[in-house]
CSV table of C-alpha atoms and ligand atoms in Angstrom, one decimal:
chain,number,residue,atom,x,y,z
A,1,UNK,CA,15.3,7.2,13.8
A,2,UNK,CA,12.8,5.8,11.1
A,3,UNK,CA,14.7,6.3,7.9
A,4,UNK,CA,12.1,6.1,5.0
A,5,UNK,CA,13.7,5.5,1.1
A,6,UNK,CA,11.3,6.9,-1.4
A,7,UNK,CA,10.8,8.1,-5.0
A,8,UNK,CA,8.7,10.4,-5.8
A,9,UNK,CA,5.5,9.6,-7.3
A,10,UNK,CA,5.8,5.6,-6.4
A,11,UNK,CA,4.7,3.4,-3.8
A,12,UNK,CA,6.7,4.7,-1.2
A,13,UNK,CA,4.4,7.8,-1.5
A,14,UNK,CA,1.7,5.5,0.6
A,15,UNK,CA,4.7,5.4,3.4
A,16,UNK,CA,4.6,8.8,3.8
A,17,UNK,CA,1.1,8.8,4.2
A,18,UNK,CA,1.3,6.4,6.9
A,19,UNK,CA,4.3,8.1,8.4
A,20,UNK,CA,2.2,10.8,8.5
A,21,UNK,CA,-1.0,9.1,9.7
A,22,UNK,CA,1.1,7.8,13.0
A,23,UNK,CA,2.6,11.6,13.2
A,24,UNK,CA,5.7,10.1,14.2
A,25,UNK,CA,9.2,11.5,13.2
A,26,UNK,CA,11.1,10.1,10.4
A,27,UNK,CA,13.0,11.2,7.7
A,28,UNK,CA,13.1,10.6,4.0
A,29,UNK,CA,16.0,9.7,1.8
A,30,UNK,CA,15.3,9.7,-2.1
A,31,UNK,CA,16.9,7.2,-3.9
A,32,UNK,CA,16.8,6.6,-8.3
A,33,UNK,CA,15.0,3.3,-9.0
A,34,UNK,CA,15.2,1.6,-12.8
A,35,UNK,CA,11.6,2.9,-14.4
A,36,UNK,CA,9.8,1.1,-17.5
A,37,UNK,CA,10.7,3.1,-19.9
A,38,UNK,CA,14.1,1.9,-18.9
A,39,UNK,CA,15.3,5.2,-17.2
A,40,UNK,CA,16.6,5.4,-13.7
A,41,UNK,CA,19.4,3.1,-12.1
A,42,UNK,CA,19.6,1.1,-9.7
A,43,UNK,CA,20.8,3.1,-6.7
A,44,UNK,CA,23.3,1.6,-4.1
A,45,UNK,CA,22.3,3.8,-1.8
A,46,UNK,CA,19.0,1.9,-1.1
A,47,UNK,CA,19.3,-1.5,1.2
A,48,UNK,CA,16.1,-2.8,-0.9
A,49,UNK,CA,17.3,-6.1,-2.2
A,50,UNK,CA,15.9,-5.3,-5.8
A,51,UNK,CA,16.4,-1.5,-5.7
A,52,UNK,CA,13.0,-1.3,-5.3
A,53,UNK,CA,10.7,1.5,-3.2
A,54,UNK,CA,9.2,1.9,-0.7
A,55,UNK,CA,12.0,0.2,2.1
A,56,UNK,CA,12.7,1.2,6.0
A,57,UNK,CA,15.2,1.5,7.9
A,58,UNK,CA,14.5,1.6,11.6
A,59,UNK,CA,18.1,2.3,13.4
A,60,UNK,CA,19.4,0.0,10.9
A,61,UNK,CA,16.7,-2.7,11.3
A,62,UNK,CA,15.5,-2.9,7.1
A,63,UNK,CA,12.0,-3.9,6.0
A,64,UNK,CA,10.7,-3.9,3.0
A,65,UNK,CA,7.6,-5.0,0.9
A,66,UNK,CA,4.5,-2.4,1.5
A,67,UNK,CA,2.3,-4.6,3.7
A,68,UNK,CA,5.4,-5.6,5.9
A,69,UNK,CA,6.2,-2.0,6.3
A,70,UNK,CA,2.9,-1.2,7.5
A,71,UNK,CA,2.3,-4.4,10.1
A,72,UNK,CA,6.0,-3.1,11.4
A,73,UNK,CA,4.9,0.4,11.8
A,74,UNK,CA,1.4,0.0,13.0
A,75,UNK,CA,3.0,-2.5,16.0
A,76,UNK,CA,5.8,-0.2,16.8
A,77,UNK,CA,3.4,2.5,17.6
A,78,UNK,CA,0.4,0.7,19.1
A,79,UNK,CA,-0.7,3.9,20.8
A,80,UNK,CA,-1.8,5.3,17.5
A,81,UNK,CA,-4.3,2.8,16.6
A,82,UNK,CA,-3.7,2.6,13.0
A,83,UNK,CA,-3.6,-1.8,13.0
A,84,UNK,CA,-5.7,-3.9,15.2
A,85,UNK,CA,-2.8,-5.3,17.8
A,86,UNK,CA,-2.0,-9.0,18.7
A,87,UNK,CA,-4.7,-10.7,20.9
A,88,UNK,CA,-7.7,-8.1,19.2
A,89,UNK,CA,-10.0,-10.0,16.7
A,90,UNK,CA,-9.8,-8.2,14.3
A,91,UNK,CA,-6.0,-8.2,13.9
A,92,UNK,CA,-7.0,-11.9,11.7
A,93,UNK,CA,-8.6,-9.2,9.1
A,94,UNK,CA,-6.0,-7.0,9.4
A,95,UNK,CA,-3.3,-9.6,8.6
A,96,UNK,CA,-5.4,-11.3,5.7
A,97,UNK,CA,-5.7,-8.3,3.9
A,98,UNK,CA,-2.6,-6.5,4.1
A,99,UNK,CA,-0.8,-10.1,3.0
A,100,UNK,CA,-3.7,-10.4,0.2
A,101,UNK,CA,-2.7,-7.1,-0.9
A,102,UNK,CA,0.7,-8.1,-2.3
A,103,UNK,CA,-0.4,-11.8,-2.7
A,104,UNK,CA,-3.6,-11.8,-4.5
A,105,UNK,CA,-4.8,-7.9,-5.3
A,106,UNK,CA,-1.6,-6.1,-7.2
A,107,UNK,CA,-0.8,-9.4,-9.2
A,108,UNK,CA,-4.6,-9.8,-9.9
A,109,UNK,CA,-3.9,-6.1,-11.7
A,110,UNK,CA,-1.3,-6.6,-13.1
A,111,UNK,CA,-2.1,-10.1,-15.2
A,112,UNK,CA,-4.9,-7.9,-15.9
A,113,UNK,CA,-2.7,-5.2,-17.6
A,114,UNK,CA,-0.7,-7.7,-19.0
A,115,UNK,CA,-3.5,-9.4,-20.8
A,116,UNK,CA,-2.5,-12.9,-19.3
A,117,UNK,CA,-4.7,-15.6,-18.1
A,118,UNK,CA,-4.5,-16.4,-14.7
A,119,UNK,CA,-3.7,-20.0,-14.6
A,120,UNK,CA,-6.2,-21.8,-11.9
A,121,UNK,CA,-4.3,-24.0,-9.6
A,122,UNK,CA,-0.7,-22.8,-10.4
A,123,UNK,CA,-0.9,-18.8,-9.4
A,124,UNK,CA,-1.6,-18.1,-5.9
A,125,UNK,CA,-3.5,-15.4,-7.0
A,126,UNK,CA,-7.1,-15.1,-9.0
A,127,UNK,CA,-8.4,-13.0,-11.4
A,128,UNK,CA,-9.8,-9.4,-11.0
A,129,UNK,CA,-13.3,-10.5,-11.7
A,130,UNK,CA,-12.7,-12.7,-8.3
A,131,UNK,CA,-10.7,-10.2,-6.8
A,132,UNK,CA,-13.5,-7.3,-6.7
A,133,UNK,CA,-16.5,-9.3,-5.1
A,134,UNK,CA,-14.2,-9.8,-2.4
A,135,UNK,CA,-13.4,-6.4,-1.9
A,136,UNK,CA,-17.0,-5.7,-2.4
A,137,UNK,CA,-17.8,-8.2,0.3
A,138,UNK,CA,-15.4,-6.8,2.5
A,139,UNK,CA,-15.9,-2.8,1.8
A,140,UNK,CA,-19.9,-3.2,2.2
A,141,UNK,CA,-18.9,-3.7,6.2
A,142,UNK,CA,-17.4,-0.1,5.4
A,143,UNK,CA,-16.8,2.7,5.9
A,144,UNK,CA,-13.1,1.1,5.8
A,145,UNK,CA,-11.5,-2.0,4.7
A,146,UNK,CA,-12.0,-3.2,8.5
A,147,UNK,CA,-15.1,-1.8,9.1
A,148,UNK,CA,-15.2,1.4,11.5
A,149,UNK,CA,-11.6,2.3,11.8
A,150,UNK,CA,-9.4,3.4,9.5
A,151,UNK,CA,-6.1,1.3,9.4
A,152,UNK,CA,-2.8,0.8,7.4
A,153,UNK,CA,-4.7,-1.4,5.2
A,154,UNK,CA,-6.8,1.6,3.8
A,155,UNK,CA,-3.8,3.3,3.1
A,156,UNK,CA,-2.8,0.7,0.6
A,157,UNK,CA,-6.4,0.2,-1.0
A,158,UNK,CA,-7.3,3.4,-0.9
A,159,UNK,CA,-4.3,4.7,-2.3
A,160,UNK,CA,-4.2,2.3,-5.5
A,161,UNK,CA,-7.8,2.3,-5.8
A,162,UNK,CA,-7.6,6.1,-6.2
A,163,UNK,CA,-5.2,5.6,-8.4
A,164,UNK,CA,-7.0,3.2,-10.8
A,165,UNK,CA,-10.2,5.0,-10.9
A,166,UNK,CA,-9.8,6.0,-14.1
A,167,UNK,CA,-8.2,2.9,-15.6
A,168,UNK,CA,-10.1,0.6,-17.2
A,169,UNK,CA,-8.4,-2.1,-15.6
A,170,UNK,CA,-11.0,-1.5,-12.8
A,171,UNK,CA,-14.2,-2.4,-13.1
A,172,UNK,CA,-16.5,0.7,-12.1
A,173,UNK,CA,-17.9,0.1,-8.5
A,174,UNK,CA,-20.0,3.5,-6.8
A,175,UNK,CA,-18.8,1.5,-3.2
A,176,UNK,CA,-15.3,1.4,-4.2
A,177,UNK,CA,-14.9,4.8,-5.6
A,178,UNK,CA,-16.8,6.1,-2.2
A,179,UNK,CA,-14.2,4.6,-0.4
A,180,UNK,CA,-11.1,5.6,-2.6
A,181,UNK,CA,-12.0,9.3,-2.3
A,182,UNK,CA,-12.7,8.8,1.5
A,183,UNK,CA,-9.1,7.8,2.3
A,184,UNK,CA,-7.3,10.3,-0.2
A,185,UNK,CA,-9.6,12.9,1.5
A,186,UNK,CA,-7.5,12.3,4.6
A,187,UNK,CA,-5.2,15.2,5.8
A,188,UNK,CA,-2.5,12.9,5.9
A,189,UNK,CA,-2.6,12.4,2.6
A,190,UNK,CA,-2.3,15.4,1.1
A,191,UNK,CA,0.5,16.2,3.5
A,192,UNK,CA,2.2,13.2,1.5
A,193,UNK,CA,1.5,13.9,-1.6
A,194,UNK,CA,3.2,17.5,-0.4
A,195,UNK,CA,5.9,15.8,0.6
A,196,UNK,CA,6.8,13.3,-2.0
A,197,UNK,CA,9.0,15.6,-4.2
A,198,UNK,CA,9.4,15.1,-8.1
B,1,LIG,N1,5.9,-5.4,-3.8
B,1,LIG,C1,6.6,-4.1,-3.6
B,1,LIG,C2,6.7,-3.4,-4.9
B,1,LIG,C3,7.6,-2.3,-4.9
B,1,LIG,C4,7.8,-1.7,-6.3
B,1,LIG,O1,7.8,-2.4,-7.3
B,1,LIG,N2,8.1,-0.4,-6.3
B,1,LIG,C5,8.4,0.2,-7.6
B,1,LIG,C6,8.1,1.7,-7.5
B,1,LIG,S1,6.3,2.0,-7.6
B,1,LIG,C7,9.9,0.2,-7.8
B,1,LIG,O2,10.7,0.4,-6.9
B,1,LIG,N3,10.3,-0.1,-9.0
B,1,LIG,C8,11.7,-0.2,-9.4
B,1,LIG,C9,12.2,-1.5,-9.8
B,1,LIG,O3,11.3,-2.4,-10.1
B,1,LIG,O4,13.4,-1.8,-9.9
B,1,LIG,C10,5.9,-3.3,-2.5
B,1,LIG,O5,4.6,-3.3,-2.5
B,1,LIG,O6,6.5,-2.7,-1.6
């Protein structure tokens, strides 16, 4: 059984909306994580080797980190097309950007918010101002991140680009807010956000 360990209103909301996208069964243990404001504990009932959210547990095999949650998923359940599969062209895409995600988008945001300089030739990340033609690029193949079908890596795009739309962190883009509104429209997702408790 696919054990999924979640706070409410965090990432691991965007696991539930997979979860739900694959229609697969799994279960859902809340668990406190340590907030910014300094709230919350560290909770020893999550295996997440920094108490963070969201983490798996599949019959005791743990993963963790968003983007190696998803590639684990999407393989175990091949059947529900959700990831383009070893040996399909497209699974190069898939990999780039669901690594890029963690690697070079969130970190891109967040020296952003942080009003720090992204230091050229030392991060392995660039700026946002790099970041979004990129995306751009990549989204103009639309109507999804790969192109026609929707995959796991929408779900973490579309998700966190919803989520920024109004921040001014983001710079305004009529092609990215198209496509942000286009994967929170998805049944699945408002099943999760249902779900998510809090
Ligand atoms: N890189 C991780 C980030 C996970 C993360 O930072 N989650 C936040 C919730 S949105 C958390 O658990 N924070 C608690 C903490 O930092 O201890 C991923 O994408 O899965």
């Amino acid at each position: 059984m696919l054990t999924l360990y979640h706070h409410p209103k965090s990432r691991s909301t965007r696991m539930i909306f997979l979860l739900e996208e694959l229609g697969v069964p799994y279960t859902v243990k809340e668990v406190d994580i340590r907030r910014r404001d300094g709230s919350g504990a560290l909770d020893p009932a999550n295996p997440h080797p920094h108490g963070k959210v969201p983490a798996i547990s599949d019959d005791g095999v743990l993963v963790f980190e968003s983007p190696a949650i998803a590639l684990y998923l999407t393989d175990k359940f091949p059947e529900r097309r959700l990831g383009p599969q070893v040996g399909d062209p497209g699974r190069g895409a898939y990999l780039s950007w669901l690594c890029y995600y963690s690697g070079v988008f969130e970190p891109a945001f967040v020296s952003k918010f942080m009003n720090s300089e992204v230091p050229r030739g030392t991060a392995g990340w660039v700026a946002v101002e790099e970041v979004m033609p990129a995306l751009l690029a990549q989204l103009s193949h639309g109507p999804y991140l790969l192109g026609e079908s929707f995959s796991a890596a929408d779900v973490l795009y579309g998700s966190a680009l919803a989520m920024f739309s109004k921040s001014p962190l983001l710079p305004k883009s009529a092609l990215v807010e198209e496509y942000a509104q286009r994967v929170v429209a998805r049944p699945a997702y408002a099943r999760a956000v249902a779900r998510q408790g809090g």
